[in-house]
Coordinates of C-alpha atoms in Angstrom, one line a residue:
M1 CA 22.5 144.3 -91.9
L2 CA 22.7 141.6 -90.3
Q3 CA 26.7 141.6 -89.7
K4 CA 26.3 145.1 -89.1
L5 CA 23.9 144.0 -86.3
W6 CA 25.9 141.3 -85.2
Y7 CA 29.2 143.5 -85.2
D8 CA 27.6 145.8 -83.3
Q9 CA 27.1 143.8 -80.2
P10 CA 29.3 143.2 -77.4
V11 CA 31.7 140.5 -77.0
R12 CA 30.0 138.3 -74.1
T13 CA 27.1 138.9 -76.1
Q14 CA 28.0 137.5 -79.1
L15 CA 30.5 134.5 -77.2
I16 CA 26.6 133.0 -75.6
V17 CA 25.4 133.6 -79.2
V18 CA 28.3 131.5 -80.3
V19 CA 28.3 128.7 -77.6
A20 CA 24.7 128.6 -77.5
A21 CA 24.4 128.0 -81.4
I22 CA 27.4 125.8 -81.1
N23 CA 25.4 123.9 -78.0
L24 CA 22.0 123.5 -80.2
F25 CA 23.9 122.3 -83.3
A26 CA 25.1 119.3 -80.9
A27 CA 21.7 118.5 -79.4
L28 CA 20.3 118.4 -82.9
L29 CA 23.1 116.2 -84.1
A30 CA 22.4 114.1 -81.3
G31 CA 18.6 114.6 -81.7
V32 CA 19.2 112.3 -85.0
V33 CA 21.5 110.0 -84.3
A34 CA 18.8 109.1 -81.5
I35 CA 16.1 109.1 -83.6
L36 CA 17.7 107.0 -85.5
N37 CA 19.4 105.0 -82.9
T38 CA 15.4 104.5 -81.7
R39 CA 14.5 103.4 -85.3
T40 CA 16.7 100.4 -85.9
A41 CA 16.1 99.6 -81.7
T42 CA 12.0 99.5 -82.4
K43 CA 12.6 97.4 -85.0
A44 CA 14.7 94.8 -84.6
E45 CA 12.4 94.9 -81.1
M46 CA 9.5 94.2 -83.8
E47 CA 11.7 91.2 -85.5
S48 CA 12.6 89.2 -82.6
S49 CA 8.6 90.2 -80.6
L50 CA 7.8 88.8 -83.8
E51 CA 9.7 85.8 -84.2
V52 CA 8.9 84.7 -80.3
A53 CA 4.9 85.5 -81.3
E54 CA 5.3 83.3 -84.0
R55 CA 6.4 80.4 -82.3
F56 CA 4.8 80.8 -79.3
V57 CA 1.6 81.2 -81.7
D58 CA 3.1 77.5 -83.6
V59 CA 3.0 76.0 -80.2
T60 CA -0.4 77.4 -78.3
L61 CA -2.4 76.2 -81.9
R62 CA -0.5 72.5 -82.1
D63 CA -2.0 72.5 -78.1
L64 CA -5.5 73.4 -79.1
S65 CA -5.3 70.7 -82.1
R66 CA -4.2 67.9 -79.5
Q67 CA -7.5 69.4 -77.5
G68 CA -10.0 69.4 -80.4
K69 CA -10.3 73.1 -79.1
L70 CA -9.4 74.7 -83.2
D71 CA -13.7 75.5 -83.3
D72 CA -13.6 77.1 -79.9
L73 CA -10.2 79.6 -81.0
D74 CA -12.6 83.1 -80.1
E75 CA -11.9 82.0 -76.3
E76 CA -9.3 80.2 -76.3
L77 CA -6.7 82.1 -77.8
P78 CA -6.6 85.5 -76.1
P79 CA -6.6 84.5 -72.5
L80 CA -2.7 82.2 -74.3
L81 CA -2.2 85.4 -76.2
R82 CA -2.7 88.2 -73.8
H83 CA 0.7 88.5 -72.3
L84 CA 2.6 88.7 -75.4
R85 CA 4.1 92.2 -76.3
H86 CA 4.9 94.3 -79.4
V87 CA 2.9 92.2 -81.5
R88 CA -0.8 92.0 -82.7
I89 CA -2.1 88.7 -83.4
M90 CA -5.4 88.6 -86.0
F91 CA -7.5 85.6 -86.4
L92 CA -10.0 85.2 -89.8
S93 CA -13.2 82.9 -88.3
D94 CA -15.1 81.0 -90.9
S95 CA -17.5 83.9 -91.7
G96 CA -14.7 86.0 -93.4
Q97 CA -14.5 88.4 -90.5
L98 CA -10.9 89.1 -89.3
A99 CA -10.6 90.1 -85.3
I100 CA -7.8 90.6 -82.6
I101 CA -7.0 88.1 -80.5
S102 CA -3.7 89.7 -78.8
P103 CA -3.9 92.8 -77.1
K104 CA -7.8 93.0 -76.3
G105 CA -9.8 96.1 -77.8
A106 CA -6.3 97.5 -79.6
T107 CA -6.4 99.3 -82.4
A108 CA -4.4 99.5 -85.8
G109 CA -1.6 101.5 -85.8
V110 CA 0.1 102.7 -83.4
K111 CA -2.4 105.2 -82.1
G112 CA -2.2 103.7 -78.3
S113 CA 1.5 105.6 -78.6
H114 CA 1.2 109.0 -75.8
A115 CA 4.5 109.9 -78.4
P116 CA 3.6 113.3 -80.8
G117 CA 3.0 112.4 -84.1
W118 CA 6.2 114.3 -85.4
F119 CA 8.5 112.1 -83.3
V120 CA 5.9 109.4 -84.6
S121 CA 6.6 109.3 -88.0
L122 CA 10.2 110.4 -87.4
V123 CA 11.2 106.6 -85.6
H124 CA 8.2 104.6 -86.5
P125 CA 9.9 101.3 -88.6
E126 CA 7.7 99.9 -91.3
I127 CA 5.0 97.6 -89.6
A128 CA 7.1 93.9 -89.9
Q129 CA 5.0 91.0 -89.6
R130 CA 4.9 86.9 -90.4
K131 CA 3.0 85.5 -93.5
V132 CA -0.6 83.9 -92.3
R133 CA 0.3 80.8 -90.5
L134 CA -2.5 78.1 -91.4
L135 CA -3.3 75.2 -89.8
P136 CA -3.1 71.7 -90.7
D137 CA -6.4 71.7 -92.4
G138 CA -6.0 74.8 -93.8
S139 CA -8.1 76.8 -92.2
H140 CA -8.5 79.1 -89.5
P141 CA -5.9 81.3 -90.5
V142 CA -3.9 83.4 -87.6
I143 CA -2.0 86.9 -88.4
I144 CA 1.2 88.1 -86.2
L145 CA 1.7 92.0 -87.0
G146 CA 4.2 94.2 -85.1
E147 CA 3.1 96.7 -82.8
P148 CA 5.6 99.4 -81.7
S149 CA 3.5 101.9 -80.3
D150 CA 4.9 101.2 -76.5
E151 CA 8.3 100.6 -78.0
I152 CA 8.3 104.2 -79.3
S153 CA 6.4 105.4 -75.7
E154 CA 9.0 104.6 -74.1
A155 CA 11.6 105.8 -76.4
W156 CA 10.1 109.5 -76.7
Q157 CA 9.8 109.1 -73.0
D158 CA 13.7 108.9 -72.7
F159 CA 13.9 111.8 -75.9
L160 CA 11.6 114.0 -73.3
S161 CA 13.5 113.7 -70.3
L162 CA 16.8 113.5 -72.0
A163 CA 16.1 117.1 -73.5
L164 CA 14.8 119.0 -70.8
I165 CA 17.9 117.5 -69.0
W166 CA 20.1 119.5 -72.0
G167 CA 17.9 122.2 -71.1
A168 CA 18.5 123.1 -67.6
I169 CA 22.2 121.9 -67.8
N170 CA 22.5 124.0 -71.2
A171 CA 20.4 127.1 -69.3
I172 CA 22.8 126.4 -66.2
V173 CA 26.0 126.3 -68.5
L174 CA 24.9 129.7 -70.1
V175 CA 24.1 131.6 -67.1
V176 CA 27.6 130.4 -65.5
L177 CA 29.3 131.2 -68.9
Y178 CA 27.9 135.1 -69.1
I179 CA 28.8 135.7 -65.1
V180 CA 32.4 134.3 -65.6
L181 CA 32.8 136.8 -69.3
G182 CA 31.3 139.4 -67.6
R183 CA 34.3 139.1 -64.6
V184 CA 36.9 138.6 -67.7
L185 CA 36.0 141.5 -70.0
N186 CA 35.5 143.7 -67.2
P187 CA 39.3 144.2 -67.8
L188 CA 38.1 145.7 -71.6
A189 CA 35.5 147.3 -70.1
S190 CA 37.6 149.6 -68.3
L191 CA 40.0 149.8 -70.6
S192 CA 37.6 151.1 -72.7
R193 CA 36.5 153.3 -70.4
G194 CA 40.3 154.1 -69.4
M195 CA 40.6 155.3 -73.7
H196 CA 37.6 157.4 -73.1
Q197 CA 39.6 159.3 -70.0
L198 CA 42.7 159.6 -72.5
E199 CA 40.5 160.7 -76.0
G200 CA 39.1 163.6 -73.3
G201 CA 42.8 164.7 -72.1
E202 CA 42.1 162.8 -68.9
Y203 CA 45.7 161.6 -69.0
W204 CA 46.0 161.0 -65.0
A205 CA 43.7 158.3 -65.9
R206 CA 44.8 154.3 -64.3
L207 CA 43.5 151.8 -64.9
P208 CA 44.0 148.7 -61.8
S209 CA 46.0 145.7 -62.4
A210 CA 43.9 142.7 -63.7
K211 CA 44.1 139.0 -62.6
V212 CA 43.9 137.6 -66.4
K213 CA 47.6 137.2 -66.9
E214 CA 46.9 138.4 -71.1
V215 CA 44.9 141.5 -69.6
A216 CA 46.9 142.9 -66.6
V217 CA 50.0 143.0 -69.5
I218 CA 47.5 145.2 -72.0
T219 CA 46.0 147.1 -68.6
D220 CA 49.9 147.6 -67.8
R221 CA 50.9 149.0 -71.3
F222 CA 47.7 151.4 -70.4
N223 CA 49.0 152.8 -67.4
M224 CA 52.7 153.6 -68.8
L225 CA 50.7 154.5 -72.4
A226 CA 49.3 157.3 -69.4
S227 CA 52.2 158.3 -67.6
A228 CA 54.3 158.9 -70.5
L229 CA 51.4 161.3 -71.9
D230 CA 50.7 162.8 -68.6
V231 CA 54.3 163.8 -69.0
A232 CA 54.0 164.7 -72.5
R233 CA 50.7 166.4 -71.3
K234 CA 53.2 168.7 -68.9
E235 CA 55.7 169.7 -71.2
N236 CA 53.1 170.8 -73.6
E237 CA 51.4 172.9 -71.2
S238 CA 55.2 174.3 -70.1
L239 CA 55.8 174.8 -73.4
Y240 CA 52.2 176.6 -74.3
Q241 CA 52.7 178.4 -71.6
Q242 CA 56.1 179.6 -72.7
L243 CA 54.6 180.5 -75.5
I244 CA 51.7 182.8 -74.8
N245 CA 53.9 184.3 -72.5
V246 CA 57.1 185.0 -75.1
Q247 CA 53.5 186.5 -77.8
E248 CA 52.7 188.6 -74.4
A249 CA 56.2 190.0 -73.8
E250 CA 56.5 190.9 -78.3
R251 CA 52.8 192.2 -78.5
R252 CA 53.5 194.6 -75.0
E253 CA 57.2 195.4 -76.6
I254 CA 55.9 196.0 -79.9
A255 CA 53.1 197.6 -78.4
N256 CA 55.4 200.0 -76.5
E257 CA 57.8 200.5 -79.1
L258 CA 54.4 201.5 -81.4
H259 CA 53.1 204.0 -78.7
D260 CA 56.3 205.8 -77.7
E261 CA 58.5 205.6 -80.8
A262 CA 55.8 205.5 -83.5
G263 CA 53.0 208.3 -81.7
A264 CA 55.6 210.2 -80.5
C265 CA 56.9 210.7 -84.2
L266 CA 53.2 211.2 -85.4
F267 CA 53.0 213.8 -83.1
G268 CA 56.3 214.9 -84.6
I269 CA 55.3 214.7 -88.0
A270 CA 51.5 216.4 -87.4
A271 CA 53.0 219.5 -85.1
N272 CA 55.1 220.5 -88.2
A273 CA 52.8 220.4 -90.5
S274 CA 50.4 222.5 -89.0
S275 CA 53.2 225.2 -88.0
I276 CA 53.8 224.2 -91.9
Q277 CA 50.7 225.2 -93.2
T278 CA 49.8 228.2 -90.4
T279 CA 53.3 229.6 -91.4
A280 CA 52.4 229.3 -95.5
G281 CA 49.3 230.4 -94.5
Q282 CA 50.6 234.3 -93.6
L283 CA 52.6 234.5 -97.3
D284 CA 50.9 235.3 -100.3
G285 CA 51.0 233.9 -103.7
E286 CA 50.6 230.6 -105.6
R287 CA 53.6 229.2 -103.7
A288 CA 52.2 229.4 -100.0
T289 CA 49.0 227.9 -100.9
R290 CA 50.5 224.7 -102.7
I291 CA 52.6 224.8 -99.4
S292 CA 49.4 225.1 -96.6
S293 CA 47.9 222.4 -99.4
R294 CA 50.9 219.7 -99.2
A295 CA 51.3 220.3 -95.6
G296 CA 47.0 219.6 -95.1
E297 CA 47.8 216.6 -96.9
I298 CA 50.9 215.4 -94.3
L299 CA 48.5 216.2 -91.6
S300 CA 45.6 213.8 -93.0
I301 CA 48.0 211.4 -93.5
A302 CA 49.0 211.4 -89.9
E303 CA 45.9 211.4 -89.0
R304 CA 45.1 208.3 -90.1
L305 CA 48.2 206.8 -89.0
K306 CA 47.6 207.9 -85.6
V307 CA 43.9 205.9 -85.9
M308 CA 46.0 202.5 -87.5
N309 CA 48.3 202.8 -84.3
R310 CA 45.5 203.3 -81.6
A311 CA 43.9 200.1 -83.3
L312 CA 47.0 198.3 -83.6
L313 CA 47.8 199.2 -80.2
K314 CA 44.2 197.9 -79.1
K315 CA 44.8 194.9 -81.1
L316 CA 48.4 194.0 -79.1
R317 CA 47.4 194.8 -75.9
P318 CA 43.9 195.8 -74.2
G319 CA 44.1 198.7 -72.3
P320 CA 45.5 198.6 -68.7
L321 CA 44.4 195.3 -67.3
G322 CA 43.0 195.4 -63.6
Q323 CA 42.4 199.5 -64.3
V324 CA 40.0 198.8 -66.9
K325 CA 36.9 196.9 -65.9
L326 CA 36.4 193.1 -68.1
A327 CA 32.4 194.2 -69.0
D328 CA 34.0 197.4 -70.8
L329 CA 37.2 195.3 -72.1
I330 CA 34.5 193.1 -73.5
V331 CA 32.0 195.4 -75.1
E332 CA 34.7 197.9 -76.5
L333 CA 36.6 194.8 -78.7
T334 CA 32.8 193.7 -79.8
A335 CA 32.4 197.4 -81.0
G336 CA 35.8 197.1 -83.1
L337 CA 35.3 194.3 -84.3
Q338 CA 32.1 195.3 -85.6
S339 CA 33.1 198.3 -86.5
Q340 CA 35.1 196.5 -88.7
H341 CA 33.1 193.8 -90.4
P342 CA 29.5 195.7 -91.2
D343 CA 28.2 192.7 -92.9
T344 CA 28.2 190.7 -89.2
Q345 CA 26.0 191.5 -86.1
I346 CA 28.0 190.9 -83.2
H347 CA 25.1 190.7 -80.2
T348 CA 26.9 190.9 -76.7
A349 CA 26.0 190.6 -73.9
V350 CA 27.8 190.5 -70.2
G351 CA 26.2 189.4 -66.6
S352 CA 27.1 189.9 -63.5
V353 CA 31.2 189.9 -63.8
A354 CA 33.6 191.8 -61.0
K355 CA 35.9 194.4 -62.4
S356 CA 39.1 191.9 -62.7
Y357 CA 39.8 188.4 -62.2
G358 CA 43.5 189.3 -62.5
E359 CA 45.5 190.2 -65.3
S360 CA 45.5 185.9 -67.1
V361 CA 42.4 185.2 -66.3
D362 CA 41.4 188.8 -67.8
L363 CA 43.7 188.6 -71.1
A364 CA 42.4 185.1 -71.7
I365 CA 38.9 185.8 -71.5
Y366 CA 39.5 188.5 -74.3
R367 CA 42.0 187.1 -76.3
C368 CA 39.2 183.8 -76.6
V369 CA 36.9 186.3 -77.5
Q370 CA 38.6 188.0 -80.0
E371 CA 39.9 184.5 -81.7
A372 CA 36.1 183.3 -81.9
I373 CA 34.3 186.3 -83.8
T374 CA 38.0 186.6 -86.1
N375 CA 37.3 183.4 -87.1
A376 CA 33.7 182.9 -87.3
I377 CA 33.8 185.7 -89.7
R378 CA 36.8 185.0 -91.5
H379 CA 36.5 181.0 -92.0
G380 CA 33.3 180.3 -91.0
H381 CA 31.4 183.3 -92.8
A382 CA 29.1 184.1 -89.9
G383 CA 25.6 186.4 -90.2
N384 CA 25.3 186.3 -87.2
I385 CA 27.5 185.8 -83.4
D386 CA 26.4 185.8 -80.2
V387 CA 29.3 186.7 -77.4
D388 CA 27.4 186.0 -73.8
L389 CA 30.2 186.6 -70.5
D390 CA 28.5 186.3 -67.1
Q391 CA 29.9 185.1 -63.7
V392 CA 27.6 181.0 -62.4
Q393 CA 27.3 178.9 -59.8
L394 CA 28.5 175.5 -60.6
A395 CA 29.4 172.1 -58.9
N396 CA 31.1 168.9 -58.9
G397 CA 32.3 166.3 -56.6
A398 CA 34.5 168.6 -54.6
G399 CA 31.1 170.6 -54.1
D400 CA 29.8 174.1 -55.7
Y401 CA 32.5 176.7 -56.8
E402 CA 32.0 179.6 -59.0
A403 CA 33.4 180.3 -62.7
V404 CA 32.9 182.8 -65.3
R405 CA 31.7 181.6 -68.4
L406 CA 32.0 182.8 -72.2
T407 CA 29.8 181.5 -74.6
I408 CA 30.5 182.5 -78.4
A409 CA 28.0 180.7 -80.5
D410 CA 27.9 181.5 -85.1
D411 CA 25.4 181.0 -87.5
G412 CA 28.8 180.4 -90.0
K413 CA 29.8 177.2 -92.2
G414 CA 30.7 175.3 -89.5
M415 CA 33.7 173.0 -88.2
E416 CA 33.7 169.1 -90.1
P417 CA 34.4 166.7 -86.9
D418 CA 37.3 165.5 -87.8
K419 CA 39.2 168.7 -89.1
A420 CA 41.7 169.4 -86.7
K421 CA 42.5 172.6 -85.0
G422 CA 44.3 175.3 -86.0
F423 CA 47.5 177.6 -84.6
G424 CA 44.4 180.0 -83.2
L425 CA 42.1 177.7 -81.5
T426 CA 44.9 175.8 -80.3
T427 CA 46.6 178.4 -78.6
M428 CA 43.3 179.7 -77.3
T429 CA 42.4 176.0 -75.5
E430 CA 45.6 175.9 -74.3
R431 CA 45.7 179.8 -72.9
V432 CA 42.2 178.7 -71.0
R433 CA 44.4 175.2 -69.8
S434 CA 47.1 177.5 -68.0
V435 CA 44.6 179.2 -65.8
G436 CA 42.7 176.4 -64.9
G437 CA 38.9 176.1 -67.2
T438 CA 38.6 174.7 -69.9
C439 CA 37.4 174.9 -73.4
V440 CA 35.2 172.9 -75.6
I441 CA 34.7 173.6 -79.6
E442 CA 31.5 172.5 -80.9
G443 CA 31.1 172.4 -85.1
V444 CA 27.7 171.2 -86.6
P445 CA 28.8 171.4 -90.6
S446 CA 26.4 174.3 -91.6
K447 CA 25.2 174.6 -88.6
G448 CA 27.9 177.1 -86.9
T449 CA 30.4 176.6 -84.2
T450 CA 30.3 177.2 -80.5
V451 CA 32.8 177.7 -78.0
R452 CA 32.6 176.9 -74.2
V453 CA 34.9 178.8 -72.0
E454 CA 34.6 177.8 -68.4
I455 CA 37.2 179.2 -66.3
P456 CA 37.3 178.8 -61.7
I457 CA 37.6 181.8 -60.1
K458 CA 40.8 181.7 -57.7
Q459 CA 40.1 184.7 -55.2
K460 CA 42.7 187.2 -53.9
K461 CA 42.7 189.3 -51.2
N462 CA 44.4 192.2 -53.1
E463 CA 41.3 191.6 -56.0
S464 CA 38.4 193.5 -56.5
T465 CA 35.5 190.9 -56.5
A466 CA 32.9 193.6 -56.7
P467 CA 30.4 192.5 -60.0
V468 CA 29.4 195.5 -62.5
R469 CA 27.0 194.8 -64.4
A470 CA 26.8 195.7 -68.0
R471 CA 24.4 195.0 -70.6
E472 CA 24.6 196.0 -74.4
S473 CA 23.4 194.7 -77.2
V474 CA 26.3 196.2 -80.6
R475 CA 24.5 197.0 -83.7
E476 CA 25.3 197.3 -86.9
L477 CA 27.7 200.4 -86.8
S478 CA 28.2 202.9 -90.0

């Protein structure tokens, strides 16, 4: 979980976190070293202060002894010893009470320190002390203890100042690093956007040259790759266009052959069979009946061949493009597919579309409907298919424009996201691109497939653009 969360973050965030973690580790290490040094320094300071205090107390007691003031130590010692630092001097009186001589009014421990408890517990050394120093007669013992509170307070102030300075500098470094990394990594973000454009088929995408040497090499290679893909794309478009033209030429030739040759032959067969049946009807006898029956069977077969021939002609080549309304062609096509597949309900809605948008556009729309419905039935096993054709007003950076929009949605098995398109869908997409349009195929497993086609309208003076409105829902035909 943490690994996934880490790798989901941008590179800049990862670098900032790594640098901050290194700085924090360095700060913790420096803090440990500082605490150890402070503890050692405090202990050394205590030892030195005890040594000085011991000598000073010894000299003071000798002076007071020569002056005969040993009985007044409670009054004589405090003024003389009040300047000693980092030590606590206590005096045991004749009554057995322990009185603090220096510093006056202090209490045990290090409560005078302004440092927090955790810092005191880390740097506080063991309380050093000097053994009770007795007077020559063995009375009036004087006890000297180390007092590190002042030293700890000074160490805490230094530690706090350094921590604040480190925090401020580290924050400034991280902010500057964030800005610098943003500028350094910005070409990588541009590269990511460029790769996304290439994935979407925008092979004209180019990246500005980066100032960083290593990144500049990557951007230059990207631009070279995009140029190569753009050239390859144009070559593929040309090849697809030639392929489509060859397909349409072959279909046109086959349709002409079926119409001119096969149609004429079927007409001749039907005419001769009808003549034989008429002649046989004028004769008597069993043989005449058998001849008439055989002629009727020939007529029936010829009629079936005529129906098949007309269906093939419509499949190979729709009605006279530009002469028949586009709406009528689409409605007739979906009705024919509905009659061939009665288990699938095809609902067709044709909005305000022109009579014709030119042979290439009309044929592209016709083939898209034909291919999409065929795929939905054959491969998607769809139960319902919705076909929607309309002329819409769209807008882009160049301004408003009109386009023909075709949407074909089904409730079949859908398409796997990573599954490659078949030849039919690829040809359909390239056919739409060849007329300047876009074709998007969205498939969701078990939820169906949606094909969206948009073709900008290119007006021509000799083309009819009067909108023809036709709406028809094709139900199950028996």
